Amino acid sequence: MSTRKAEISGALQEVLQRIQRACDLARRSVEEITLIAVTKTFPASDVEILYELGLRNFGENRDQEASLKAPLLPDDAIWHFQGQIQSNKLKSIATWSDVIHSIDQLSHAEKLNSLTSKKDIFIQVGLDQSENRGGVAPENLANLANLVDSINSLSNLNILGLMAVAPLGQEPELAFKRLNEISKKLLTTHPEMAAISAGMSNDFEAAIAHGATHIRIGSQILGVR
Ligand SMILES: *Cc1c(COP(=O)(O)O)cnc(C)c1O
């Protein structure tokens, strides 16, 4: 085994154990959790190592970078786009990504719908609107529900659930609890969007405690960027 592979393998085992522990504490099954390895800024050779180690879900933030890496992996790799969307990049993003986590505008959804045959998406919620990191304001649940309804009428898009990033300088625990509450309220009228994409290297245990089904982990597996 190469040094790099041994290094990544060790870090991955540790993350998998922490996921197991967090699931045990939350009385959840690990089967409920999809681990997305966030490979942004890391070379395709690292993604290949993760693939050899059994991972299939990879997350990227930049179209230009991901569009070069994704074709190098076998077809059963599942690529997640989680970065902020620029409308003029959507066409390219649609070609290499399988799941888009960062839809927060109807205009982006409509454009994506016209560019793709089928695409799974998450709707990004901005838990702190002062941060400018994207996401629908969650305060007005009716607005959010309206956006969901409009997107549901687009035949090529399938909404899996809500996505969020914990705001800086806030207890992630509280942020994910709030996200889970929003998700539960929405579920009463939209039972199809049961997934929650939340949790990164520094807060994934809190996300699992509050119902995350998709966790996005980069530096804890691949090292500092
Ligand atoms: C970079 C990024 C991650 C992974 O962050 P780490 O702290 O490296 O685990 C997860 N989600 C989003 C939206 C990101 O931009």
mmCIF file of C-alpha atoms and ligand atoms in Angstrom:
data_model
loop_
_atom_site.group_PDB
_atom_site.id
_atom_site.type_symbol
_atom_site.label_atom_id
_atom_site.label_comp_id
_atom_site.label_asym_id
_atom_site.label_seq_id
_atom_site.Cartn_x
_atom_site.Cartn_y
_atom_site.Cartn_z
ATOM 1 C CA MET A 1 0.000 0.000 0.000
ATOM 2 C CA SER A 2 1.339 3.459 -0.880
ATOM 3 C CA THR A 3 2.007 5.891 1.950
ATOM 4 C CA ARG A 4 -0.833 8.097 0.758
ATOM 5 C CA LYS A 5 -3.245 5.175 0.602
ATOM 6 C CA ALA A 6 -2.287 4.068 4.123
ATOM 7 C CA GLU A 7 -2.755 7.621 5.366
ATOM 8 C CA ILE A 8 -6.197 8.018 3.761
ATOM 9 C CA SER A 9 -7.239 4.533 4.825
ATOM 10 C CA GLY A 10 -6.366 5.272 8.467
ATOM 11 C CA ALA A 11 -8.235 8.568 8.470
ATOM 12 C CA LEU A 12 -11.243 6.987 6.773
ATOM 13 C CA GLN A 13 -11.394 4.143 9.321
ATOM 14 C CA GLU A 14 -11.391 6.710 12.097
ATOM 15 C CA VAL A 15 -14.226 8.676 10.485
ATOM 16 C CA LEU A 16 -16.237 5.483 9.935
ATOM 17 C CA GLN A 17 -15.825 4.575 13.612
ATOM 18 C CA ARG A 18 -16.980 8.044 14.651
ATOM 19 C CA ILE A 19 -20.018 7.735 12.379
ATOM 20 C CA GLN A 20 -20.800 4.355 13.973
ATOM 21 C CA ARG A 21 -20.525 5.834 17.467
ATOM 22 C CA ALA A 22 -22.714 8.823 16.589
ATOM 23 C CA CYS A 23 -25.323 6.471 15.116
ATOM 24 C CA ASP A 24 -25.230 4.276 18.230
ATOM 25 C CA LEU A 25 -25.783 7.321 20.443
ATOM 26 C CA ALA A 26 -28.669 8.514 18.280
ATOM 27 C CA ARG A 27 -30.109 4.980 18.056
ATOM 28 C CA ARG A 28 -29.853 5.098 14.317
ATOM 29 C CA SER A 29 -28.517 2.586 11.839
ATOM 30 C CA VAL A 30 -25.354 3.454 9.877
ATOM 31 C CA GLU A 31 -27.248 2.251 6.825
ATOM 32 C CA GLU A 32 -29.209 5.510 7.031
ATOM 33 C CA ILE A 33 -26.068 7.582 6.474
ATOM 34 C CA THR A 34 -24.490 8.326 3.101
ATOM 35 C CA LEU A 35 -20.888 9.422 3.545
ATOM 36 C CA ILE A 36 -19.855 11.879 0.851
ATOM 37 C CA ALA A 37 -16.082 12.298 0.663
ATOM 38 C CA VAL A 38 -15.483 15.931 -0.209
ATOM 39 C CA THR A 39 -12.574 15.784 -2.625
ATOM 40 C CA LYS A 40 -12.386 19.434 -3.684
ATOM 41 C CA THR A 41 -8.800 20.666 -4.138
ATOM 42 C CA PHE A 42 -7.461 17.101 -3.823
ATOM 43 C CA PRO A 43 -6.075 15.303 -6.886
ATOM 44 C CA ALA A 44 -7.950 12.629 -8.832
ATOM 45 C CA SER A 45 -5.391 10.120 -7.536
ATOM 46 C CA ASP A 46 -6.832 10.649 -4.036
ATOM 47 C CA VAL A 47 -10.351 10.077 -5.326
ATOM 48 C CA GLU A 48 -9.146 6.855 -6.950
ATOM 49 C CA ILE A 49 -7.711 5.730 -3.604
ATOM 50 C CA LEU A 50 -11.055 6.446 -1.899
ATOM 51 C CA TYR A 51 -12.783 4.470 -4.629
ATOM 52 C CA GLU A 52 -10.427 1.526 -4.062
ATOM 53 C CA LEU A 53 -11.215 1.771 -0.348
ATOM 54 C CA GLY A 54 -14.889 1.307 -1.186
ATOM 55 C CA LEU A 55 -16.298 4.842 -1.220
ATOM 56 C CA ARG A 56 -18.634 5.754 -4.075
ATOM 57 C CA ASN A 57 -19.929 9.221 -3.156
ATOM 58 C CA PHE A 58 -17.722 12.218 -3.865
ATOM 59 C CA GLY A 59 -18.419 15.908 -3.287
ATOM 60 C CA GLU A 60 -17.052 18.868 -5.224
ATOM 61 C CA ASN A 61 -17.590 22.650 -5.075
ATOM 62 C CA ARG A 62 -16.160 23.894 -8.352
ATOM 63 C CA ASP A 63 -17.357 22.961 -11.784
ATOM 64 C CA GLN A 64 -14.056 23.471 -13.537
ATOM 65 C CA GLU A 65 -12.177 21.171 -11.176
ATOM 66 C CA ALA A 66 -14.853 18.486 -10.921
ATOM 67 C CA SER A 67 -15.534 18.282 -14.645
ATOM 68 C CA LEU A 68 -11.916 17.187 -15.121
ATOM 69 C CA LYS A 69 -11.878 14.674 -12.245
ATOM 70 C CA ALA A 70 -15.245 12.971 -12.582
ATOM 71 C CA PRO A 71 -14.557 11.278 -15.966
ATOM 72 C CA LEU A 72 -11.431 9.634 -14.518
ATOM 73 C CA LEU A 73 -13.430 7.514 -12.070
ATOM 74 C CA PRO A 74 -15.538 4.428 -12.914
ATOM 75 C CA ASP A 75 -19.171 4.995 -13.859
ATOM 76 C CA ASP A 76 -20.612 3.867 -10.555
ATOM 77 C CA ALA A 77 -19.000 6.790 -8.722
ATOM 78 C CA ILE A 78 -21.715 9.215 -7.592
ATOM 79 C CA TRP A 79 -20.757 12.880 -7.862
ATOM 80 C CA HIS A 80 -22.303 15.538 -5.661
ATOM 81 C CA PHE A 81 -22.117 19.255 -6.395
ATOM 82 C CA GLN A 82 -22.407 21.305 -3.215
ATOM 83 C CA GLY A 83 -20.912 24.675 -4.155
ATOM 84 C CA GLN A 84 -22.692 27.924 -4.877
ATOM 85 C CA ILE A 85 -24.306 27.832 -8.271
ATOM 86 C CA GLN A 86 -23.459 30.222 -11.069
ATOM 87 C CA SER A 87 -26.187 30.032 -13.641
ATOM 88 C CA ASN A 88 -23.780 29.926 -16.591
ATOM 89 C CA LYS A 89 -22.032 26.861 -15.096
ATOM 90 C CA LEU A 90 -25.191 24.803 -14.676
ATOM 91 C CA LYS A 91 -24.938 23.198 -18.098
ATOM 92 C CA SER A 92 -21.506 21.815 -17.328
ATOM 93 C CA ILE A 93 -22.411 20.885 -13.747
ATOM 94 C CA ALA A 94 -25.364 18.908 -15.093
ATOM 95 C CA THR A 95 -23.059 16.772 -17.226
ATOM 96 C CA TRP A 96 -20.805 15.382 -14.480
ATOM 97 C CA SER A 97 -22.886 15.614 -11.306
ATOM 98 C CA ASP A 98 -25.447 13.085 -10.107
ATOM 99 C CA VAL A 99 -26.785 15.079 -7.166
ATOM 100 C CA ILE A 100 -26.873 18.862 -6.690
ATOM 101 C CA HIS A 101 -27.092 19.977 -3.050
ATOM 102 C CA SER A 102 -27.200 23.735 -3.484
ATOM 103 C CA ILE A 103 -30.412 24.649 -5.289
ATOM 104 C CA ASP A 104 -31.861 27.760 -3.652
ATOM 105 C CA GLN A 105 -33.623 29.548 -6.527
ATOM 106 C CA LEU A 106 -36.431 28.543 -8.819
ATOM 107 C CA SER A 107 -34.559 30.030 -11.785
ATOM 108 C CA HIS A 108 -31.658 27.618 -11.233
ATOM 109 C CA ALA A 109 -34.050 24.692 -10.883
ATOM 110 C CA GLU A 110 -35.853 25.642 -14.109
ATOM 111 C CA LYS A 111 -32.608 25.984 -16.011
ATOM 112 C CA LEU A 112 -31.318 22.675 -14.649
ATOM 113 C CA ASN A 113 -34.614 20.989 -15.546
ATOM 114 C CA SER A 114 -34.174 22.076 -19.149
ATOM 115 C CA LEU A 115 -30.591 20.781 -19.285
ATOM 116 C CA THR A 116 -30.974 17.307 -17.832
ATOM 117 C CA SER A 117 -32.990 14.153 -18.226
ATOM 118 C CA LYS A 118 -33.113 13.294 -14.511
ATOM 119 C CA LYS A 119 -31.363 14.875 -11.545
ATOM 120 C CA ASP A 120 -31.557 14.432 -7.778
ATOM 121 C CA ILE A 121 -31.327 17.682 -5.861
ATOM 122 C CA PHE A 122 -31.381 19.116 -2.376
ATOM 123 C CA ILE A 123 -32.773 22.529 -1.537
ATOM 124 C CA GLN A 124 -30.212 24.543 0.385
ATOM 125 C CA VAL A 125 -31.461 26.388 3.430
ATOM 126 C CA GLY A 126 -29.462 29.408 4.670
ATOM 127 C CA LEU A 127 -29.641 29.189 8.458
ATOM 128 C CA ASP A 128 -27.885 32.544 8.824
ATOM 129 C CA GLN A 129 -28.891 34.907 6.028
ATOM 130 C CA SER A 130 -26.231 37.443 7.060
ATOM 131 C CA GLU A 131 -23.526 35.041 5.925
ATOM 132 C CA ASN A 132 -24.084 35.178 2.211
ATOM 133 C CA ARG A 133 -23.293 31.507 1.736
ATOM 134 C CA GLY A 134 -26.461 30.821 -0.177
ATOM 135 C CA GLY A 135 -29.640 29.073 0.810
ATOM 136 C CA VAL A 136 -33.323 29.839 1.092
ATOM 137 C CA ALA A 137 -34.323 31.777 4.207
ATOM 138 C CA PRO A 138 -36.071 29.188 6.375
ATOM 139 C CA GLU A 139 -38.068 31.623 8.541
ATOM 140 C CA ASN A 140 -40.932 31.668 6.102
ATOM 141 C CA LEU A 141 -41.894 28.038 5.793
ATOM 142 C CA ALA A 142 -44.664 28.851 3.339
ATOM 143 C CA ASN A 143 -42.091 30.360 0.957
ATOM 144 C CA LEU A 144 -39.965 27.260 1.236
ATOM 145 C CA ALA A 145 -42.981 25.016 0.657
ATOM 146 C CA ASN A 146 -43.921 27.093 -2.397
ATOM 147 C CA LEU A 147 -40.440 26.691 -3.826
ATOM 148 C CA VAL A 148 -40.682 22.937 -3.250
ATOM 149 C CA ASP A 149 -44.052 22.828 -5.030
ATOM 150 C CA SER A 150 -42.715 24.805 -7.995
ATOM 151 C CA ILE A 151 -39.690 22.537 -8.281
ATOM 152 C CA ASN A 152 -41.870 19.439 -7.947
ATOM 153 C CA SER A 153 -43.733 20.557 -11.045
ATOM 154 C CA LEU A 154 -40.467 20.335 -13.015
ATOM 155 C CA SER A 155 -40.517 16.815 -14.376
ATOM 156 C CA ASN A 156 -36.773 16.153 -14.472
ATOM 157 C CA LEU A 157 -35.905 17.145 -10.925
ATOM 158 C CA ASN A 158 -36.298 14.905 -7.900
ATOM 159 C CA ILE A 159 -36.001 16.649 -4.523
ATOM 160 C CA LEU A 160 -34.320 14.412 -1.959
ATOM 161 C CA GLY A 161 -34.503 16.873 0.939
ATOM 162 C CA LEU A 162 -32.892 19.883 2.593
ATOM 163 C CA MET A 163 -29.221 20.807 2.779
ATOM 164 C CA ALA A 164 -27.485 23.285 5.082
ATOM 165 C CA VAL A 165 -24.109 24.367 6.380
ATOM 166 C CA ALA A 166 -23.849 25.225 10.091
ATOM 167 C CA PRO A 167 -23.394 28.999 10.466
ATOM 168 C CA LEU A 168 -19.978 30.202 11.677
ATOM 169 C CA GLY A 169 -19.742 31.016 15.352
ATOM 170 C CA GLN A 170 -22.932 29.176 16.249
ATOM 171 C CA GLU A 171 -23.377 25.874 18.051
ATOM 172 C CA PRO A 172 -23.740 23.379 15.170
ATOM 173 C CA GLU A 173 -25.947 21.363 17.520
ATOM 174 C CA LEU A 174 -28.537 24.177 17.549
ATOM 175 C CA ALA A 175 -28.270 24.785 13.814
ATOM 176 C CA PHE A 176 -28.862 21.126 12.952
ATOM 177 C CA LYS A 177 -31.683 20.847 15.473
ATOM 178 C CA ARG A 178 -33.368 23.757 13.730
ATOM 179 C CA LEU A 179 -32.772 22.235 10.305
ATOM 180 C CA ASN A 180 -34.323 18.975 11.503
ATOM 181 C CA GLU A 181 -37.385 20.846 12.784
ATOM 182 C CA ILE A 182 -37.821 22.626 9.444
ATOM 183 C CA SER A 183 -37.442 19.289 7.662
ATOM 184 C CA LYS A 184 -40.065 17.650 9.894
ATOM 185 C CA LYS A 185 -42.563 20.450 9.299
ATOM 186 C CA LEU A 186 -42.034 20.250 5.562
ATOM 187 C CA LEU A 187 -42.377 16.468 5.656
ATOM 188 C CA THR A 188 -45.975 16.714 6.859
ATOM 189 C CA THR A 189 -46.949 18.128 3.457
ATOM 190 C CA HIS A 190 -44.016 16.840 1.370
ATOM 191 C CA PRO A 191 -43.250 13.298 2.550
ATOM 192 C CA GLU A 192 -41.048 12.645 -0.480
ATOM 193 C CA MET A 193 -38.192 14.883 0.678
ATOM 194 C CA ALA A 194 -36.989 12.928 3.683
ATOM 195 C CA ALA A 195 -33.217 13.360 3.319
ATOM 196 C CA ILE A 196 -31.073 15.889 5.194
ATOM 197 C CA SER A 197 -27.627 16.836 3.883
ATOM 198 C CA ALA A 198 -25.752 18.301 6.845
ATOM 199 C CA GLY A 199 -22.516 17.880 8.735
ATOM 200 C CA MET A 200 -18.892 18.397 7.767
ATOM 201 C CA SER A 201 -15.552 17.348 9.320
ATOM 202 C CA ASN A 202 -16.007 19.412 12.463
ATOM 203 C CA ASP A 203 -19.664 18.844 13.166
ATOM 204 C CA PHE A 204 -20.891 15.607 11.589
ATOM 205 C CA GLU A 205 -21.660 13.916 14.902
ATOM 206 C CA ALA A 206 -24.066 16.729 15.813
ATOM 207 C CA ALA A 207 -25.634 16.429 12.354
ATOM 208 C CA ILE A 208 -26.151 12.685 12.789
ATOM 209 C CA ALA A 209 -27.728 13.344 16.207
ATOM 210 C CA HIS A 210 -30.225 15.582 14.426
ATOM 211 C CA GLY A 211 -31.249 13.376 11.567
ATOM 212 C CA ALA A 212 -28.663 13.970 8.830
ATOM 213 C CA THR A 213 -28.813 11.303 6.134
ATOM 214 C CA HIS A 214 -25.983 12.692 3.961
ATOM 215 C CA ILE A 215 -22.803 13.937 5.603
ATOM 216 C CA ARG A 216 -20.099 15.761 3.632
ATOM 217 C CA ILE A 217 -16.604 15.166 4.968
ATOM 218 C CA GLY A 218 -13.380 16.429 3.416
ATOM 219 C CA SER A 219 -10.445 17.414 5.615
ATOM 220 C CA GLN A 220 -11.013 14.732 8.250
ATOM 221 C CA ILE A 221 -10.412 12.092 5.571
ATOM 222 C CA LEU A 222 -8.000 13.766 3.152
ATOM 223 C CA GLY A 223 -6.166 16.282 5.358
ATOM 224 C CA VAL A 224 -6.004 20.050 5.469
ATOM 225 C CA ARG A 225 -6.539 21.918 2.233
HETATM 226 C C1 LIG B 1 -15.837 21.996 1.769
HETATM 227 C C2 LIG B 1 -17.203 21.609 2.131
HETATM 228 C C3 LIG B 1 -17.454 20.482 2.918
HETATM 229 C C4 LIG B 1 -16.367 19.646 3.556
HETATM 230 O O1 LIG B 1 -15.699 20.397 4.516
HETATM 231 P P1 LIG B 1 -14.613 19.750 5.510
HETATM 232 O O2 LIG B 1 -14.566 20.709 6.642
HETATM 233 O O3 LIG B 1 -13.353 19.663 4.747
HETATM 234 O O4 LIG B 1 -15.136 18.414 5.918
HETATM 235 C C5 LIG B 1 -18.781 20.136 3.144
HETATM 236 N N1 LIG B 1 -19.795 20.859 2.639
HETATM 237 C C6 LIG B 1 -19.592 21.962 1.898
HETATM 238 C C7 LIG B 1 -20.765 22.721 1.374
HETATM 239 C C8 LIG B 1 -18.295 22.383 1.640
HETATM 240 O O5 LIG B 1 -18.109 23.486 0.917
#
